[in-house]
Amino acid sequence: MKIVHDLPGLRAALAQHQRPAFVPTMGNLHEGHLALVRQARPLGDITVASIFVNRLQFLPHEDFDRYPRTWEADCAKLEAAGCDLLFAPREPDLYPQPQTYKVQPDPALAEILEGQFRPGFFTGVCTVVMKLFSAVFATRPSGVAVFGKKDYQQWMVIRRMVDQFALPIDIVAGETCRAADGLALSSRNGYLSDVERAEALQLSLALRDLAREALARADALATQLPALEQQALAALAARGWNPDYLTVRRRADLQPPQPADARAPQALVVLGAARLGATRLIDNLEI
Ligand code: PAF
């Protein structure tokens, strides 16, 4: 695996390639990331990953400084997963000047759910992803990038960005990887104490229960959903969590379902975010 840190190095390493298959990450890699790399491999003529902890997508009180940096282990894992090229820019390589031009995603999609509780998060994500895309794909006829569905809303925001800017990049979704007990893999799981790790599964169980209740009331979902969501929030709070949202939305646009959506097949997704101690976890379930 070749490692490059700056844009000239990246451009030189990609010069002979027509269709990079790209997996952007912030490092601290786990099996979920490696599954995305393996998924990307047959989709392009070179497999590229990036590691860059993007300051722009963290709020001042969030975990940018303590976000785990595990460089040696990440390189070994990427190499073993079959990554050909790792782009690991330092901050001045990607942001040589303060980044005053930013990508402002559609507020209807990006200022709800995660965007409501982490204002500016998707502006930070879209801005860095646009910079990474222009670094990796510039002047290439086409490319492909793989995003995990664990970050469901991020995947949708990026798809819409690629569509609106008519970028010649296929956005491919990777399914969420889970631990043996069902906890969605996340770099932030490493913050959990043993007791919290045992409790953490309750978020996905709460989503599963909410999904079951919602499907059982499909005929009156639009009117009964707010009460079901409140119950789900209260049940998680009673276990000591601090939930931001537990909600059933349309897969198409993450808006609350209308009566027709509740009966349509594969139309809905249940999404949740909640803090356990100091750690904020997210998960989702397509239903
Ligand atoms: O999902 C992530 O790890 C990040 O949001 C991404 C897409 C690498 C942008 O920094």
mmCIF file of C-alpha atoms and ligand atoms in Angstrom:
data_model
loop_
_atom_site.group_PDB
_atom_site.id
_atom_site.type_symbol
_atom_site.label_atom_id
_atom_site.label_comp_id
_atom_site.label_asym_id
_atom_site.label_seq_id
_atom_site.Cartn_x
_atom_site.Cartn_y
_atom_site.Cartn_z
ATOM 1 C CA MET A 1 0.000 0.000 0.000
ATOM 2 C CA LYS A 2 1.366 3.395 -0.995
ATOM 3 C CA ILE A 3 0.910 6.267 1.471
ATOM 4 C CA VAL A 4 0.756 9.894 0.369
ATOM 5 C CA HIS A 5 0.200 12.978 2.483
ATOM 6 C CA ASP A 6 -0.215 15.823 0.018
ATOM 7 C CA LEU A 7 -2.132 16.657 -3.153
ATOM 8 C CA PRO A 8 0.814 16.467 -5.586
ATOM 9 C CA GLY A 9 1.673 13.017 -4.175
ATOM 10 C CA LEU A 10 -1.947 11.902 -4.510
ATOM 11 C CA ARG A 11 -2.222 13.177 -8.093
ATOM 12 C CA ALA A 12 1.020 11.412 -9.073
ATOM 13 C CA ALA A 13 -0.100 8.131 -7.501
ATOM 14 C CA LEU A 14 -3.453 8.300 -9.338
ATOM 15 C CA ALA A 15 -2.098 9.493 -12.684
ATOM 16 C CA GLN A 16 -2.514 6.171 -14.513
ATOM 17 C CA HIS A 17 -5.932 5.353 -13.074
ATOM 18 C CA GLN A 18 -9.340 5.947 -14.674
ATOM 19 C CA ARG A 19 -11.797 5.005 -11.930
ATOM 20 C CA PRO A 20 -10.689 5.213 -8.306
ATOM 21 C CA ALA A 21 -12.846 3.445 -5.715
ATOM 22 C CA PHE A 22 -12.678 5.592 -2.601
ATOM 23 C CA VAL A 23 -13.444 5.117 1.103
ATOM 24 C CA PRO A 24 -13.068 8.305 3.185
ATOM 25 C CA THR A 25 -12.521 7.775 6.921
ATOM 26 C CA MET A 26 -11.380 9.575 10.042
ATOM 27 C CA GLY A 27 -9.180 6.634 11.065
ATOM 28 C CA ASN A 28 -9.420 4.504 14.220
ATOM 29 C CA LEU A 29 -10.527 1.822 11.822
ATOM 30 C CA HIS A 30 -12.746 -1.112 12.745
ATOM 31 C CA GLU A 31 -14.316 -3.968 10.833
ATOM 32 C CA GLY A 32 -17.060 -1.668 9.496
ATOM 33 C CA HIS A 33 -14.499 0.498 7.673
ATOM 34 C CA LEU A 34 -12.589 -2.541 6.415
ATOM 35 C CA ALA A 35 -15.807 -4.029 5.013
ATOM 36 C CA LEU A 36 -16.259 -0.780 3.025
ATOM 37 C CA VAL A 37 -12.711 -1.118 1.658
ATOM 38 C CA ARG A 38 -13.335 -4.730 0.621
ATOM 39 C CA GLN A 39 -16.647 -3.668 -0.958
ATOM 40 C CA ALA A 40 -14.841 -0.898 -2.880
ATOM 41 C CA ARG A 41 -12.081 -3.121 -4.295
ATOM 42 C CA PRO A 42 -13.928 -4.629 -7.296
ATOM 43 C CA LEU A 43 -15.645 -1.317 -8.122
ATOM 44 C CA GLY A 44 -12.675 0.664 -9.464
ATOM 45 C CA ASP A 45 -9.188 0.272 -10.921
ATOM 46 C CA ILE A 46 -7.461 1.373 -7.699
ATOM 47 C CA THR A 47 -8.735 1.294 -4.106
ATOM 48 C CA VAL A 48 -8.062 4.506 -2.198
ATOM 49 C CA ALA A 49 -8.783 5.258 1.464
ATOM 50 C CA SER A 50 -8.279 8.522 3.298
ATOM 51 C CA ILE A 51 -7.641 9.192 6.965
ATOM 52 C CA PHE A 52 -8.322 12.741 8.072
ATOM 53 C CA VAL A 53 -9.924 13.856 11.328
ATOM 54 C CA ASN A 54 -11.885 16.799 10.012
ATOM 55 C CA ARG A 55 -11.993 19.665 12.499
ATOM 56 C CA LEU A 56 -14.796 21.374 10.537
ATOM 57 C CA GLN A 57 -17.369 18.731 11.473
ATOM 58 C CA PHE A 58 -16.826 18.927 15.249
ATOM 59 C CA LEU A 59 -18.544 21.471 17.488
ATOM 60 C CA PRO A 60 -16.254 23.267 19.973
ATOM 61 C CA HIS A 61 -17.380 21.068 22.906
ATOM 62 C CA GLU A 62 -17.094 17.800 20.954
ATOM 63 C CA ASP A 63 -14.312 15.205 20.873
ATOM 64 C CA PHE A 64 -12.001 16.506 18.097
ATOM 65 C CA ASP A 65 -8.946 16.600 20.386
ATOM 66 C CA ARG A 66 -9.504 13.195 21.949
ATOM 67 C CA TYR A 67 -10.771 11.453 18.787
ATOM 68 C CA PRO A 68 -8.571 8.324 18.693
ATOM 69 C CA ARG A 69 -5.573 8.575 16.339
ATOM 70 C CA THR A 70 -4.307 5.020 15.737
ATOM 71 C CA TRP A 71 -2.035 5.508 12.733
ATOM 72 C CA GLU A 72 0.135 2.350 12.818
ATOM 73 C CA ALA A 73 -2.775 -0.002 13.436
ATOM 74 C CA ASP A 74 -4.896 1.742 10.767
ATOM 75 C CA CYS A 75 -2.165 1.364 8.124
ATOM 76 C CA ALA A 76 -1.744 -2.347 8.919
ATOM 77 C CA LYS A 77 -5.514 -2.934 8.736
ATOM 78 C CA LEU A 78 -5.919 -1.064 5.438
ATOM 79 C CA GLU A 79 -3.035 -2.954 3.889
ATOM 80 C CA ALA A 80 -4.506 -6.291 5.002
ATOM 81 C CA ALA A 81 -7.936 -5.294 3.599
ATOM 82 C CA GLY A 82 -6.389 -4.717 0.167
ATOM 83 C CA CYS A 83 -6.246 -0.910 0.046
ATOM 84 C CA ASP A 84 -3.802 0.217 -2.678
ATOM 85 C CA LEU A 85 -3.354 3.874 -1.769
ATOM 86 C CA LEU A 86 -3.810 5.763 1.501
ATOM 87 C CA PHE A 87 -4.243 9.537 1.402
ATOM 88 C CA ALA A 88 -3.514 10.933 4.869
ATOM 89 C CA PRO A 89 -3.291 14.705 4.559
ATOM 90 C CA ARG A 90 -2.121 16.859 7.441
ATOM 91 C CA GLU A 91 -4.344 19.804 8.261
ATOM 92 C CA PRO A 92 -2.338 22.346 6.183
ATOM 93 C CA ASP A 93 -2.450 19.991 3.166
ATOM 94 C CA LEU A 94 -6.233 20.053 3.096
ATOM 95 C CA TYR A 95 -6.830 23.455 4.657
ATOM 96 C CA PRO A 96 -3.816 25.592 3.640
ATOM 97 C CA GLN A 97 -5.909 28.693 4.394
ATOM 98 C CA PRO A 98 -8.940 28.979 6.658
ATOM 99 C CA GLN A 99 -11.745 27.242 4.732
ATOM 100 C CA THR A 100 -14.056 30.184 4.089
ATOM 101 C CA TYR A 101 -15.839 28.622 1.085
ATOM 102 C CA LYS A 102 -18.094 25.851 2.388
ATOM 103 C CA VAL A 103 -20.644 23.424 0.977
ATOM 104 C CA GLN A 104 -24.031 24.265 2.473
ATOM 105 C CA PRO A 105 -26.236 21.170 2.167
ATOM 106 C CA ASP A 106 -30.007 21.275 1.742
ATOM 107 C CA PRO A 107 -31.350 22.361 5.171
ATOM 108 C CA ALA A 108 -34.430 20.149 4.720
ATOM 109 C CA LEU A 109 -32.132 17.129 4.881
ATOM 110 C CA ALA A 110 -29.154 18.414 6.839
ATOM 111 C CA GLU A 111 -30.685 20.513 9.627
ATOM 112 C CA ILE A 112 -32.887 17.747 11.045
ATOM 113 C CA LEU A 113 -31.890 14.795 13.284
ATOM 114 C CA GLU A 114 -28.055 14.881 13.498
ATOM 115 C CA GLY A 115 -28.016 18.406 12.070
ATOM 116 C CA GLN A 116 -30.443 19.632 14.729
ATOM 117 C CA PHE A 117 -28.297 18.332 17.579
ATOM 118 C CA ARG A 118 -24.937 18.997 15.889
ATOM 119 C CA PRO A 119 -25.465 22.316 14.041
ATOM 120 C CA GLY A 120 -23.026 22.741 11.169
ATOM 121 C CA PHE A 121 -22.003 19.079 11.224
ATOM 122 C CA PHE A 122 -23.096 18.322 7.650
ATOM 123 C CA THR A 123 -21.593 21.564 6.336
ATOM 124 C CA GLY A 124 -18.279 20.335 7.764
ATOM 125 C CA VAL A 125 -18.798 16.842 6.326
ATOM 126 C CA CYS A 126 -19.845 18.056 2.861
ATOM 127 C CA THR A 127 -17.004 20.578 2.693
ATOM 128 C CA VAL A 128 -14.321 18.013 3.472
ATOM 129 C CA VAL A 129 -15.920 15.312 1.304
ATOM 130 C CA MET A 130 -16.088 17.755 -1.615
ATOM 131 C CA LYS A 131 -12.384 18.563 -1.109
ATOM 132 C CA LEU A 132 -11.495 14.864 -0.855
ATOM 133 C CA PHE A 133 -13.600 14.069 -3.934
ATOM 134 C CA SER A 134 -11.938 16.822 -5.945
ATOM 135 C CA ALA A 135 -8.510 15.563 -4.795
ATOM 136 C CA VAL A 136 -9.191 11.906 -5.646
ATOM 137 C CA PHE A 137 -11.456 12.183 -8.678
ATOM 138 C CA ALA A 138 -10.336 15.428 -10.400
ATOM 139 C CA THR A 139 -10.202 15.027 -14.196
ATOM 140 C CA ARG A 140 -11.184 11.345 -14.014
ATOM 141 C CA PRO A 141 -14.122 10.253 -16.197
ATOM 142 C CA SER A 142 -15.809 8.528 -13.268
ATOM 143 C CA GLY A 143 -15.320 7.233 -9.774
ATOM 144 C CA VAL A 144 -17.035 5.450 -6.944
ATOM 145 C CA ALA A 145 -17.106 6.158 -3.211
ATOM 146 C CA VAL A 146 -18.430 3.846 -0.503
ATOM 147 C CA PHE A 147 -20.222 5.232 2.583
ATOM 148 C CA GLY A 148 -21.520 3.172 5.509
ATOM 149 C CA LYS A 149 -25.243 3.178 6.251
ATOM 150 C CA LYS A 150 -24.385 3.367 9.960
ATOM 151 C CA ASP A 151 -24.186 7.125 9.263
ATOM 152 C CA TYR A 152 -27.486 6.973 7.399
ATOM 153 C CA GLN A 153 -28.159 10.681 7.150
ATOM 154 C CA GLN A 154 -24.555 11.383 6.101
ATOM 155 C CA TRP A 155 -24.915 8.844 3.279
ATOM 156 C CA MET A 156 -28.101 10.619 2.117
ATOM 157 C CA VAL A 157 -26.618 14.122 2.391
ATOM 158 C CA ILE A 158 -23.582 13.054 0.324
ATOM 159 C CA ARG A 159 -25.757 11.337 -2.304
ATOM 160 C CA ARG A 160 -27.804 14.510 -2.698
ATOM 161 C CA MET A 161 -24.658 16.655 -2.868
ATOM 162 C CA VAL A 162 -23.212 14.471 -5.647
ATOM 163 C CA ASP A 163 -26.519 14.655 -7.492
ATOM 164 C CA GLN A 164 -26.896 18.435 -7.149
ATOM 165 C CA PHE A 165 -23.312 19.163 -8.232
ATOM 166 C CA ALA A 166 -23.566 16.535 -11.016
ATOM 167 C CA LEU A 167 -20.328 14.891 -9.897
ATOM 168 C CA PRO A 168 -19.449 11.772 -11.958
ATOM 169 C CA ILE A 169 -19.179 9.673 -8.800
ATOM 170 C CA ASP A 170 -21.303 6.652 -7.906
ATOM 171 C CA ILE A 171 -22.138 6.623 -4.204
ATOM 172 C CA VAL A 172 -22.393 3.033 -2.990
ATOM 173 C CA ALA A 173 -23.820 2.107 0.424
ATOM 174 C CA GLY A 174 -22.165 -0.337 2.819
ATOM 175 C CA GLU A 175 -24.355 -2.185 5.320
ATOM 176 C CA THR A 176 -23.773 -1.537 9.027
ATOM 177 C CA CYS A 177 -21.339 -3.975 10.664
ATOM 178 C CA ARG A 178 -22.345 -5.137 14.132
ATOM 179 C CA ALA A 179 -20.583 -6.836 17.050
ATOM 180 C CA ALA A 180 -21.750 -10.351 17.991
ATOM 181 C CA ASP A 181 -24.365 -8.907 20.394
ATOM 182 C CA GLY A 182 -25.708 -6.498 17.735
ATOM 183 C CA LEU A 183 -24.013 -3.219 18.723
ATOM 184 C CA ALA A 184 -23.237 -1.175 15.607
ATOM 185 C CA LEU A 185 -19.458 -0.838 15.209
ATOM 186 C CA SER A 186 -18.246 2.721 15.737
ATOM 187 C CA SER A 187 -14.925 4.363 16.500
ATOM 188 C CA ARG A 188 -16.625 5.992 19.487
ATOM 189 C CA ASN A 189 -17.452 2.581 21.073
ATOM 190 C CA GLY A 190 -13.869 2.681 22.327
ATOM 191 C CA TYR A 191 -14.862 5.459 24.760
ATOM 192 C CA LEU A 192 -17.302 3.134 26.594
ATOM 193 C CA SER A 193 -16.474 1.580 29.994
ATOM 194 C CA ASP A 194 -17.215 -2.160 30.389
ATOM 195 C CA VAL A 195 -20.524 -1.381 32.097
ATOM 196 C CA GLU A 196 -21.482 1.119 29.377
ATOM 197 C CA ARG A 197 -20.429 -1.320 26.649
ATOM 198 C CA ALA A 198 -22.898 -3.897 28.046
ATOM 199 C CA GLU A 199 -25.648 -1.254 28.169
ATOM 200 C CA ALA A 200 -24.871 0.212 24.721
ATOM 201 C CA LEU A 201 -26.843 -2.459 22.895
ATOM 202 C CA GLN A 202 -30.044 -0.952 24.349
ATOM 203 C CA LEU A 203 -30.008 1.764 21.687
ATOM 204 C CA SER A 204 -30.460 -0.716 18.851
ATOM 205 C CA LEU A 205 -32.986 -2.680 20.954
ATOM 206 C CA ALA A 206 -34.962 0.548 21.461
ATOM 207 C CA LEU A 207 -34.953 1.134 17.693
ATOM 208 C CA ARG A 208 -36.118 -2.432 17.110
ATOM 209 C CA ASP A 209 -38.969 -2.013 19.641
ATOM 210 C CA LEU A 210 -39.994 1.307 18.087
ATOM 211 C CA ALA A 211 -39.963 -0.325 14.635
ATOM 212 C CA ARG A 212 -42.174 -3.154 15.859
ATOM 213 C CA GLU A 213 -44.677 -0.772 17.472
ATOM 214 C CA ALA A 214 -44.723 1.430 14.367
ATOM 215 C CA LEU A 215 -45.321 -1.463 11.981
ATOM 216 C CA ALA A 216 -48.083 -2.796 14.219
ATOM 217 C CA ARG A 217 -49.885 0.568 13.883
ATOM 218 C CA ALA A 218 -49.229 1.152 10.199
ATOM 219 C CA ASP A 219 -52.834 2.190 9.572
ATOM 220 C CA ALA A 220 -52.695 5.072 12.050
ATOM 221 C CA LEU A 221 -48.954 5.670 12.047
ATOM 222 C CA ALA A 222 -48.955 9.366 11.189
ATOM 223 C CA THR A 223 -51.159 10.207 14.195
ATOM 224 C CA GLN A 224 -49.735 7.689 16.698
ATOM 225 C CA LEU A 225 -46.060 8.059 15.891
ATOM 226 C CA PRO A 226 -45.300 11.089 18.119
ATOM 227 C CA ALA A 227 -46.569 9.202 21.184
ATOM 228 C CA LEU A 228 -44.623 6.053 20.232
ATOM 229 C CA GLU A 229 -41.441 8.081 19.809
ATOM 230 C CA GLN A 230 -41.985 9.799 23.173
ATOM 231 C CA GLN A 231 -42.422 6.399 24.856
ATOM 232 C CA ALA A 232 -39.221 5.117 23.272
ATOM 233 C CA LEU A 233 -37.297 8.219 24.435
ATOM 234 C CA ALA A 234 -38.676 7.880 27.954
ATOM 235 C CA ALA A 235 -37.800 4.171 28.153
ATOM 236 C CA LEU A 236 -34.185 4.843 27.169
ATOM 237 C CA ALA A 237 -33.968 7.851 29.519
ATOM 238 C CA ALA A 238 -35.246 5.663 32.367
ATOM 239 C CA ARG A 239 -32.202 3.428 31.843
ATOM 240 C CA GLY A 240 -29.882 6.416 32.366
ATOM 241 C CA TRP A 241 -29.410 7.459 28.727
ATOM 242 C CA ASN A 242 -29.668 11.012 27.465
ATOM 243 C CA PRO A 243 -31.412 10.543 24.112
ATOM 244 C CA ASP A 244 -31.401 13.194 21.360
ATOM 245 C CA TYR A 245 -33.937 11.491 19.083
ATOM 246 C CA LEU A 246 -35.563 8.135 18.345
ATOM 247 C CA THR A 247 -37.742 8.489 15.317
ATOM 248 C CA VAL A 248 -39.346 6.787 12.327
ATOM 249 C CA ARG A 249 -38.750 8.566 9.020
ATOM 250 C CA ARG A 250 -39.184 8.048 5.302
ATOM 251 C CA ARG A 251 -36.113 6.582 3.659
ATOM 252 C CA ALA A 252 -36.592 8.896 0.676
ATOM 253 C CA ASP A 253 -36.079 12.211 2.485
ATOM 254 C CA LEU A 254 -35.970 11.534 6.249
ATOM 255 C CA GLN A 255 -39.251 13.394 6.750
ATOM 256 C CA PRO A 256 -41.996 11.982 9.038
ATOM 257 C CA PRO A 257 -44.058 9.352 7.218
ATOM 258 C CA GLN A 258 -47.376 10.204 5.577
ATOM 259 C CA PRO A 259 -50.220 7.637 5.742
ATOM 260 C CA ALA A 260 -49.309 6.109 2.339
ATOM 261 C CA ASP A 261 -45.652 5.610 3.380
ATOM 262 C CA ALA A 262 -46.583 3.400 6.314
ATOM 263 C CA ARG A 263 -48.045 0.760 4.012
ATOM 264 C CA ALA A 264 -45.443 1.023 1.233
ATOM 265 C CA PRO A 265 -42.756 -1.690 1.319
ATOM 266 C CA GLN A 266 -39.226 -0.662 2.341
ATOM 267 C CA ALA A 267 -40.239 2.953 2.791
ATOM 268 C CA LEU A 268 -39.172 3.627 6.366
ATOM 269 C CA VAL A 269 -36.096 3.834 8.562
ATOM 270 C CA VAL A 270 -35.881 4.137 12.337
ATOM 271 C CA LEU A 271 -33.042 6.378 13.507
ATOM 272 C CA GLY A 272 -31.684 7.154 16.942
ATOM 273 C CA ALA A 273 -28.963 9.103 18.713
ATOM 274 C CA ALA A 274 -28.359 9.092 22.443
ATOM 275 C CA ARG A 275 -25.610 9.789 24.935
ATOM 276 C CA LEU A 276 -24.506 7.091 27.351
ATOM 277 C CA GLY A 277 -22.286 8.772 29.932
ATOM 278 C CA ALA A 278 -19.992 11.004 27.857
ATOM 279 C CA THR A 279 -20.333 8.976 24.656
ATOM 280 C CA ARG A 280 -22.819 9.823 21.924
ATOM 281 C CA LEU A 281 -23.942 6.808 19.889
ATOM 282 C CA ILE A 282 -26.092 6.632 16.749
ATOM 283 C CA ASP A 283 -27.778 3.711 15.042
ATOM 284 C CA ASN A 284 -30.582 3.006 12.572
ATOM 285 C CA LEU A 285 -32.721 0.217 11.215
ATOM 286 C CA GLU A 286 -34.384 0.063 7.817
ATOM 287 C CA ILE A 287 -37.883 -1.377 8.087
HETATM 288 O O1 PAF B 1 -17.937 9.210 8.302
HETATM 289 C C1 PAF B 1 -16.815 9.734 8.506
HETATM 290 O O2 PAF B 1 -15.880 9.087 9.003
HETATM 291 C C2 PAF B 1 -16.611 11.203 8.173
HETATM 292 O O3 PAF B 1 -17.763 11.946 8.399
HETATM 293 C C3 PAF B 1 -16.083 11.428 6.741
HETATM 294 C C4 PAF B 1 -17.084 10.993 5.699
HETATM 295 C C5 PAF B 1 -14.771 10.682 6.547
HETATM 296 C C6 PAF B 1 -15.819 12.930 6.530
HETATM 297 O O4 PAF B 1 -14.871 13.419 7.426
#
